[in-house]
Amino acid sequence: MTATGNPGIRVVIADDERLVRLGLRVVLDAEPDLTVVGEAANGAEVLPLVRETRPDVVLMDVRMPELDGIRATELLLAAGLPEPPRILVVTTFENDDYVYQALRAGAAGFLLKRARAEEMVQAVRLVAHGDSLLYPAAIRELAAGQARTGPAAPEDRKDSRTGRLTDREQQVLRLMAVGLNNGEIAGELVVSPETVKTHVGSVLAKLGARDRTQAVIIAYESGFVLPK
């Protein structure tokens, strides 16, 4: 299902449950700056729908038939789209390994299906404007689970991921990993927000991370920051 027009923020909803899609559409379409331009009932429908509707944000369920949200995220980001949408995972449980894999694949963050309407709206606006939606405690828990069940990162991987960061950039990454935004990091380090923005950009570039979420995951997976 698609819609036309010239909305401020264009959204595609991908979820195999019709009632979930309907609920999200009602919440988002009630906002003057948000418009749902399409719905997908499974992961296989997402890429063709995104090509057709060119949304700014995709609300992506991770557990869908035919193609799950992880693979759909990977395909979207590898499709060579001129302006790929930001992907916001929608999930029932924040400790779902599928969520972590979707974040690793490039999703900008995740949102719980039980979130309040205003939280959903704010999350869409946040990622649409290029920010990441971080839940550091949940990411720490997921990273800890991965560390317990997965192979340890080799030493050369640890060095290659964080060894090029300056001392100040390492400080910034550690503060990002506990969920501080640029303003809060600036206060902690007693520098200007503009200086922090520059450091964050350098951290992302050196780590090869798309956004803050990716940088935080790399920080935990490389052993640079240890889950508590």
PDB file of C-alpha atoms in Angstrom:
ATOM      1  CA  MET A   1       0.000   0.000   0.000  1.00  0.00           C
ATOM      2  CA  THR A   2       1.433   3.387  -0.961  1.00  0.00           C
ATOM      3  CA  ALA A   3       0.529   7.028  -0.664  1.00  0.00           C
ATOM      4  CA  THR A   4       1.382  10.116  -2.664  1.00  0.00           C
ATOM      5  CA  GLY A   5       1.893  13.769  -1.794  1.00  0.00           C
ATOM      6  CA  ASN A   6       4.727  15.922  -0.539  1.00  0.00           C
ATOM      7  CA  PRO A   7       5.127  15.101   3.171  1.00  0.00           C
ATOM      8  CA  GLY A   8       7.849  16.455   5.425  1.00  0.00           C
ATOM      9  CA  ILE A   9       9.137  13.058   6.611  1.00  0.00           C
ATOM     10  CA  ARG A  10       8.164  10.065   4.503  1.00  0.00           C
ATOM     11  CA  VAL A  11       7.829   6.736   6.328  1.00  0.00           C
ATOM     12  CA  VAL A  12       7.480   3.112   5.223  1.00  0.00           C
ATOM     13  CA  ILE A  13       6.193   0.554   7.730  1.00  0.00           C
ATOM     14  CA  ALA A  14       7.417  -3.041   7.360  1.00  0.00           C
ATOM     15  CA  ASP A  15       5.665  -5.516   9.663  1.00  0.00           C
ATOM     16  CA  ASP A  16       3.872  -8.782   9.003  1.00  0.00           C
ATOM     17  CA  GLU A  17       1.066  -7.973  11.470  1.00  0.00           C
ATOM     18  CA  ARG A  18      -1.658  -5.874   9.857  1.00  0.00           C
ATOM     19  CA  LEU A  19      -2.884  -4.453  13.162  1.00  0.00           C
ATOM     20  CA  VAL A  20       0.620  -3.306  14.059  1.00  0.00           C
ATOM     21  CA  ARG A  21       0.948  -1.551  10.709  1.00  0.00           C
ATOM     22  CA  LEU A  22      -2.444   0.063  11.193  1.00  0.00           C
ATOM     23  CA  GLY A  23      -1.572   1.274  14.688  1.00  0.00           C
ATOM     24  CA  LEU A  24       1.720   2.771  13.559  1.00  0.00           C
ATOM     25  CA  ARG A  25       0.065   4.443  10.562  1.00  0.00           C
ATOM     26  CA  VAL A  26      -2.607   6.044  12.765  1.00  0.00           C
ATOM     27  CA  VAL A  27       0.022   7.416  15.160  1.00  0.00           C
ATOM     28  CA  LEU A  28       2.351   8.758  12.467  1.00  0.00           C
ATOM     29  CA  ASP A  29      -0.249  10.140  10.063  1.00  0.00           C
ATOM     30  CA  ALA A  30      -1.720  12.178  12.926  1.00  0.00           C
ATOM     31  CA  GLU A  31       1.439  14.327  12.894  1.00  0.00           C
ATOM     32  CA  PRO A  32       1.600  17.230  10.398  1.00  0.00           C
ATOM     33  CA  ASP A  33       5.230  16.557   9.469  1.00  0.00           C
ATOM     34  CA  LEU A  34       4.986  12.764   9.103  1.00  0.00           C
ATOM     35  CA  THR A  35       3.328  10.718   6.358  1.00  0.00           C
ATOM     36  CA  VAL A  36       3.242   6.962   5.885  1.00  0.00           C
ATOM     37  CA  VAL A  37       3.899   6.443   2.172  1.00  0.00           C
ATOM     38  CA  GLY A  38       3.831   2.656   2.095  1.00  0.00           C
ATOM     39  CA  GLU A  39       3.417  -0.618   3.977  1.00  0.00           C
ATOM     40  CA  ALA A  40       5.218  -3.935   3.538  1.00  0.00           C
ATOM     41  CA  ALA A  41       3.912  -7.203   4.976  1.00  0.00           C
ATOM     42  CA  ASN A  42       7.244  -9.028   4.696  1.00  0.00           C
ATOM     43  CA  GLY A  43      10.925  -8.309   4.204  1.00  0.00           C
ATOM     44  CA  ALA A  44      10.904  -9.214   0.528  1.00  0.00           C
ATOM     45  CA  GLU A  45       8.535  -6.320  -0.215  1.00  0.00           C
ATOM     46  CA  VAL A  46      10.698  -3.678   1.435  1.00  0.00           C
ATOM     47  CA  LEU A  47      13.321  -2.881  -1.208  1.00  0.00           C
ATOM     48  CA  PRO A  48      10.867  -2.595  -4.147  1.00  0.00           C
ATOM     49  CA  LEU A  49       8.592  -0.430  -2.001  1.00  0.00           C
ATOM     50  CA  VAL A  50      11.476   1.818  -0.945  1.00  0.00           C
ATOM     51  CA  ARG A  51      12.538   2.241  -4.571  1.00  0.00           C
ATOM     52  CA  GLU A  52       8.975   3.257  -5.435  1.00  0.00           C
ATOM     53  CA  THR A  53       8.180   5.568  -2.516  1.00  0.00           C
ATOM     54  CA  ARG A  54      11.640   6.902  -1.525  1.00  0.00           C
ATOM     55  CA  PRO A  55      10.966   7.216   2.210  1.00  0.00           C
ATOM     56  CA  ASP A  56      13.184   8.985   4.709  1.00  0.00           C
ATOM     57  CA  VAL A  57      12.624   6.349   7.399  1.00  0.00           C
ATOM     58  CA  VAL A  58      11.705   2.659   7.375  1.00  0.00           C
ATOM     59  CA  LEU A  59      10.127   1.190  10.502  1.00  0.00           C
ATOM     60  CA  MET A  60      11.426  -2.378  10.230  1.00  0.00           C
ATOM     61  CA  ASP A  61      10.144  -5.377  12.152  1.00  0.00           C
ATOM     62  CA  VAL A  62      12.983  -7.852  12.557  1.00  0.00           C
ATOM     63  CA  ARG A  63      10.912 -11.032  12.517  1.00  0.00           C
ATOM     64  CA  MET A  64       9.029 -11.299   9.223  1.00  0.00           C
ATOM     65  CA  PRO A  65       8.286 -14.131   6.780  1.00  0.00           C
ATOM     66  CA  GLU A  66      10.117 -14.664   3.476  1.00  0.00           C
ATOM     67  CA  LEU A  67      12.882 -12.221   4.433  1.00  0.00           C
ATOM     68  CA  ASP A  68      13.622 -11.038   7.949  1.00  0.00           C
ATOM     69  CA  GLY A  69      14.397  -7.458   8.920  1.00  0.00           C
ATOM     70  CA  ILE A  70      18.111  -8.102   9.231  1.00  0.00           C
ATOM     71  CA  ARG A  71      18.485  -9.245   5.635  1.00  0.00           C
ATOM     72  CA  ALA A  72      16.094  -6.562   4.430  1.00  0.00           C
ATOM     73  CA  THR A  73      18.266  -3.953   6.162  1.00  0.00           C
ATOM     74  CA  GLU A  74      21.394  -5.344   4.543  1.00  0.00           C
ATOM     75  CA  LEU A  75      19.781  -5.315   1.095  1.00  0.00           C
ATOM     76  CA  LEU A  76      18.546  -1.750   1.509  1.00  0.00           C
ATOM     77  CA  LEU A  77      21.946  -0.420   2.504  1.00  0.00           C
ATOM     78  CA  ALA A  78      23.736  -2.377  -0.233  1.00  0.00           C
ATOM     79  CA  ALA A  79      21.313  -1.395  -2.996  1.00  0.00           C
ATOM     80  CA  GLY A  80      23.194   1.740  -4.014  1.00  0.00           C
ATOM     81  CA  LEU A  81      20.202   4.006  -3.490  1.00  0.00           C
ATOM     82  CA  PRO A  82      21.090   7.702  -3.956  1.00  0.00           C
ATOM     83  CA  GLU A  83      19.554   8.568  -0.592  1.00  0.00           C
ATOM     84  CA  PRO A  84      18.991   5.371   1.403  1.00  0.00           C
ATOM     85  CA  PRO A  85      16.401   5.647   4.162  1.00  0.00           C
ATOM     86  CA  ARG A  86      17.259   5.524   7.820  1.00  0.00           C
ATOM     87  CA  ILE A  87      16.129   2.258   9.368  1.00  0.00           C
ATOM     88  CA  LEU A  88      14.445   2.100  12.748  1.00  0.00           C
ATOM     89  CA  VAL A  89      13.908  -1.415  14.066  1.00  0.00           C
ATOM     90  CA  VAL A  90      10.556  -2.042  15.724  1.00  0.00           C
ATOM     91  CA  THR A  91      10.617  -4.917  18.160  1.00  0.00           C
ATOM     92  CA  THR A  92       8.712  -6.534  21.007  1.00  0.00           C
ATOM     93  CA  PHE A  93      11.766  -7.352  23.131  1.00  0.00           C
ATOM     94  CA  GLU A  94      14.836  -5.127  23.479  1.00  0.00           C
ATOM     95  CA  ASN A  95      17.065  -8.120  24.331  1.00  0.00           C
ATOM     96  CA  ASP A  96      16.281  -9.897  21.064  1.00  0.00           C
ATOM     97  CA  ASP A  97      19.443 -11.012  19.256  1.00  0.00           C
ATOM     98  CA  TYR A  98      17.682 -10.138  16.000  1.00  0.00           C
ATOM     99  CA  VAL A  99      17.705  -6.500  17.119  1.00  0.00           C
ATOM    100  CA  TYR A 100      21.440  -6.581  17.716  1.00  0.00           C
ATOM    101  CA  GLN A 101      22.075  -8.145  14.320  1.00  0.00           C
ATOM    102  CA  ALA A 102      19.913  -5.483  12.658  1.00  0.00           C
ATOM    103  CA  LEU A 103      21.875  -2.740  14.416  1.00  0.00           C
ATOM    104  CA  ARG A 104      25.103  -4.344  13.246  1.00  0.00           C
ATOM    105  CA  ALA A 105      23.679  -4.431   9.714  1.00  0.00           C
ATOM    106  CA  GLY A 106      23.162  -0.670   9.784  1.00  0.00           C
ATOM    107  CA  ALA A 107      19.886   0.178  11.506  1.00  0.00           C
ATOM    108  CA  ALA A 108      20.018   3.563  13.241  1.00  0.00           C
ATOM    109  CA  GLY A 109      18.320   2.305  16.392  1.00  0.00           C
ATOM    110  CA  PHE A 110      15.355   0.412  17.706  1.00  0.00           C
ATOM    111  CA  LEU A 111      11.941   1.148  19.116  1.00  0.00           C
ATOM    112  CA  LEU A 112       9.778  -1.050  21.307  1.00  0.00           C
ATOM    113  CA  LYS A 113       6.287  -1.833  20.031  1.00  0.00           C
ATOM    114  CA  ARG A 114       4.931  -0.943  23.463  1.00  0.00           C
ATOM    115  CA  ALA A 115       6.421   2.561  23.272  1.00  0.00           C
ATOM    116  CA  ARG A 116       4.080   5.485  23.758  1.00  0.00           C
ATOM    117  CA  ALA A 117       2.827   7.331  20.681  1.00  0.00           C
ATOM    118  CA  GLU A 118       4.911  10.410  21.462  1.00  0.00           C
ATOM    119  CA  GLU A 119       8.033   8.253  21.806  1.00  0.00           C
ATOM    120  CA  MET A 120       7.414   6.703  18.393  1.00  0.00           C
ATOM    121  CA  VAL A 121       6.937  10.090  16.777  1.00  0.00           C
ATOM    122  CA  GLN A 122      10.057  11.511  18.393  1.00  0.00           C
ATOM    123  CA  ALA A 123      12.096   8.465  17.366  1.00  0.00           C
ATOM    124  CA  VAL A 124      11.092   8.829  13.715  1.00  0.00           C
ATOM    125  CA  ARG A 125      11.942  12.525  13.731  1.00  0.00           C
ATOM    126  CA  LEU A 126      15.268  11.864  15.416  1.00  0.00           C
ATOM    127  CA  VAL A 127      16.527   9.298  12.925  1.00  0.00           C
ATOM    128  CA  ALA A 128      15.085  11.204   9.958  1.00  0.00           C
ATOM    129  CA  HIS A 129      17.349  14.122  10.867  1.00  0.00           C
ATOM    130  CA  GLY A 130      20.443  11.931  10.913  1.00  0.00           C
ATOM    131  CA  ASP A 131      20.703  11.060  14.599  1.00  0.00           C
ATOM    132  CA  SER A 132      20.918   7.617  16.137  1.00  0.00           C
ATOM    133  CA  LEU A 133      18.415   6.238  18.595  1.00  0.00           C
ATOM    134  CA  LEU A 134      20.589   4.706  21.282  1.00  0.00           C
ATOM    135  CA  TYR A 135      19.539   2.584  24.221  1.00  0.00           C
ATOM    136  CA  PRO A 136      23.000   2.045  25.725  1.00  0.00           C
ATOM    137  CA  ALA A 137      21.862  -0.288  28.512  1.00  0.00           C
ATOM    138  CA  ALA A 138      20.145  -2.587  26.020  1.00  0.00           C
ATOM    139  CA  ILE A 139      23.099  -2.477  23.626  1.00  0.00           C
ATOM    140  CA  ARG A 140      25.462  -3.299  26.510  1.00  0.00           C
ATOM    141  CA  GLU A 141      23.298  -6.273  27.455  1.00  0.00           C
ATOM    142  CA  LEU A 142      23.134  -7.512  23.868  1.00  0.00           C
ATOM    143  CA  ALA A 143      26.878  -7.025  23.415  1.00  0.00           C
ATOM    144  CA  ALA A 144      27.548  -8.935  26.622  1.00  0.00           C
ATOM    145  CA  GLY A 145      25.391 -11.804  25.356  1.00  0.00           C
ATOM    146  CA  GLN A 146      27.277 -11.858  22.084  1.00  0.00           C
ATOM    147  CA  ALA A 147      30.582 -11.883  23.950  1.00  0.00           C
ATOM    148  CA  ARG A 148      29.448 -14.861  26.043  1.00  0.00           C
ATOM    149  CA  THR A 149      28.222 -16.938  23.103  1.00  0.00           C
ATOM    150  CA  GLY A 150      30.425 -15.771  20.227  1.00  0.00           C
ATOM    151  CA  PRO A 151      34.163 -16.025  19.514  1.00  0.00           C
ATOM    152  CA  ALA A 152      36.432 -13.456  21.104  1.00  0.00           C
ATOM    153  CA  ALA A 153      37.639 -10.659  18.885  1.00  0.00           C
ATOM    154  CA  PRO A 154      41.232 -11.232  17.761  1.00  0.00           C
ATOM    155  CA  GLU A 155      43.865  -8.780  18.945  1.00  0.00           C
ATOM    156  CA  ASP A 156      44.514  -7.374  15.464  1.00  0.00           C
ATOM    157  CA  ARG A 157      40.815  -6.593  15.058  1.00  0.00           C
ATOM    158  CA  LYS A 158      40.804  -4.735  18.376  1.00  0.00           C
ATOM    159  CA  ASP A 159      43.814  -2.661  17.343  1.00  0.00           C
ATOM    160  CA  SER A 160      42.478  -1.921  13.855  1.00  0.00           C
ATOM    161  CA  ARG A 161      39.105  -0.714  15.135  1.00  0.00           C
ATOM    162  CA  THR A 162      40.216   1.655  17.875  1.00  0.00           C
ATOM    163  CA  GLY A 163      43.991   1.956  17.701  1.00  0.00           C
ATOM    164  CA  ARG A 164      43.863   4.949  15.350  1.00  0.00           C
ATOM    165  CA  LEU A 165      41.792   7.071  17.724  1.00  0.00           C
ATOM    166  CA  THR A 166      43.479   9.900  19.566  1.00  0.00           C
ATOM    167  CA  ASP A 167      43.212  10.075  23.359  1.00  0.00           C
ATOM    168  CA  ARG A 168      40.425  12.642  23.086  1.00  0.00           C
ATOM    169  CA  GLU A 169      38.557  10.574  20.497  1.00  0.00           C
ATOM    170  CA  GLN A 170      38.788   7.568  22.794  1.00  0.00           C
ATOM    171  CA  GLN A 171      37.238   9.637  25.579  1.00  0.00           C
ATOM    172  CA  VAL A 172      34.447  10.708  23.253  1.00  0.00           C
ATOM    173  CA  LEU A 173      33.756   7.119  22.150  1.00  0.00           C
ATOM    174  CA  ARG A 174      33.544   5.906  25.758  1.00  0.00           C
ATOM    175  CA  LEU A 175      31.042   8.645  26.559  1.00  0.00           C
ATOM    176  CA  MET A 176      29.051   7.815  23.413  1.00  0.00           C
ATOM    177  CA  ALA A 177      28.962   4.203  24.562  1.00  0.00           C
ATOM    178  CA  VAL A 178      27.142   5.137  27.771  1.00  0.00           C
ATOM    179  CA  GLY A 179      24.574   7.149  25.835  1.00  0.00           C
ATOM    180  CA  LEU A 180      25.696  10.757  26.212  1.00  0.00           C
ATOM    181  CA  ASN A 181      24.714  13.155  23.423  1.00  0.00           C
ATOM    182  CA  ASN A 182      27.038  15.825  22.050  1.00  0.00           C
ATOM    183  CA  GLY A 183      25.925  18.465  24.535  1.00  0.00           C
ATOM    184  CA  GLU A 184      26.422  16.128  27.483  1.00  0.00           C
ATOM    185  CA  ILE A 185      29.832  15.038  26.197  1.00  0.00           C
ATOM    186  CA  ALA A 186      30.800  18.696  25.817  1.00  0.00           C
ATOM    187  CA  GLY A 187      29.866  19.324  29.447  1.00  0.00           C
ATOM    188  CA  GLU A 188      31.773  16.265  30.623  1.00  0.00           C
ATOM    189  CA  LEU A 189      34.949  17.197  28.727  1.00  0.00           C
ATOM    190  CA  VAL A 190      34.546  20.978  29.172  1.00  0.00           C
ATOM    191  CA  VAL A 191      34.716  21.712  25.448  1.00  0.00           C
ATOM    192  CA  SER A 192      32.269  23.212  22.966  1.00  0.00           C
ATOM    193  CA  PRO A 193      29.531  21.139  21.290  1.00  0.00           C
ATOM    194  CA  GLU A 194      31.112  22.035  17.940  1.00  0.00           C
ATOM    195  CA  THR A 195      34.394  20.490  19.091  1.00  0.00           C
ATOM    196  CA  VAL A 196      32.565  17.334  20.162  1.00  0.00           C
ATOM    197  CA  LYS A 197      30.786  17.164  16.799  1.00  0.00           C
ATOM    198  CA  THR A 198      34.177  17.277  15.077  1.00  0.00           C
ATOM    199  CA  HIS A 199      35.530  14.509  17.317  1.00  0.00           C
ATOM    200  CA  VAL A 200      32.445  12.352  16.747  1.00  0.00           C
ATOM    201  CA  GLY A 201      32.836  12.743  12.987  1.00  0.00           C
ATOM    202  CA  SER A 202      36.471  11.703  13.238  1.00  0.00           C
ATOM    203  CA  VAL A 203      35.576   8.688  15.399  1.00  0.00           C
ATOM    204  CA  LEU A 204      32.974   7.515  12.880  1.00  0.00           C
ATOM    205  CA  ALA A 205      35.399   7.939   9.994  1.00  0.00           C
ATOM    206  CA  LYS A 206      38.237   6.066  11.685  1.00  0.00           C
ATOM    207  CA  LEU A 207      35.985   3.214  12.796  1.00  0.00           C
ATOM    208  CA  GLY A 208      34.229   2.998   9.432  1.00  0.00           C
ATOM    209  CA  ALA A 209      30.906   3.425  11.258  1.00  0.00           C
ATOM    210  CA  ARG A 210      27.760   4.763   9.587  1.00  0.00           C
ATOM    211  CA  ASP A 211      26.514   6.453  12.744  1.00  0.00           C
ATOM    212  CA  ARG A 212      26.730   6.539  16.533  1.00  0.00           C
ATOM    213  CA  THR A 213      24.931   3.229  16.920  1.00  0.00           C
ATOM    214  CA  GLN A 214      27.492   1.484  14.730  1.00  0.00           C
ATOM    215  CA  ALA A 215      30.340   3.167  16.627  1.00  0.00           C
ATOM    216  CA  VAL A 216      28.974   2.019  19.980  1.00  0.00           C
ATOM    217  CA  ILE A 217      28.571  -1.556  18.739  1.00  0.00           C
ATOM    218  CA  ILE A 218      32.156  -1.531  17.455  1.00  0.00           C
ATOM    219  CA  ALA A 219      33.331  -0.185  20.824  1.00  0.00           C
ATOM    220  CA  TYR A 220      31.764  -3.140  22.634  1.00  0.00           C
ATOM    221  CA  GLU A 221      32.536  -5.838  20.084  1.00  0.00           C
ATOM    222  CA  SER A 222      36.203  -4.843  19.827  1.00  0.00           C
ATOM    223  CA  GLY A 223      36.630  -4.935  23.589  1.00  0.00           C
ATOM    224  CA  PHE A 224      37.401  -1.216  23.732  1.00  0.00           C
ATOM    225  CA  VAL A 225      34.452  -0.784  26.088  1.00  0.00           C
ATOM    226  CA  LEU A 226      33.527  -3.724  28.299  1.00  0.00           C
ATOM    227  CA  PRO A 227      29.876  -4.542  29.005  1.00  0.00           C
ATOM    228  CA  LYS A 228      29.066  -4.293  32.710  1.00  0.00           C
TER     229      LYS A 228
END
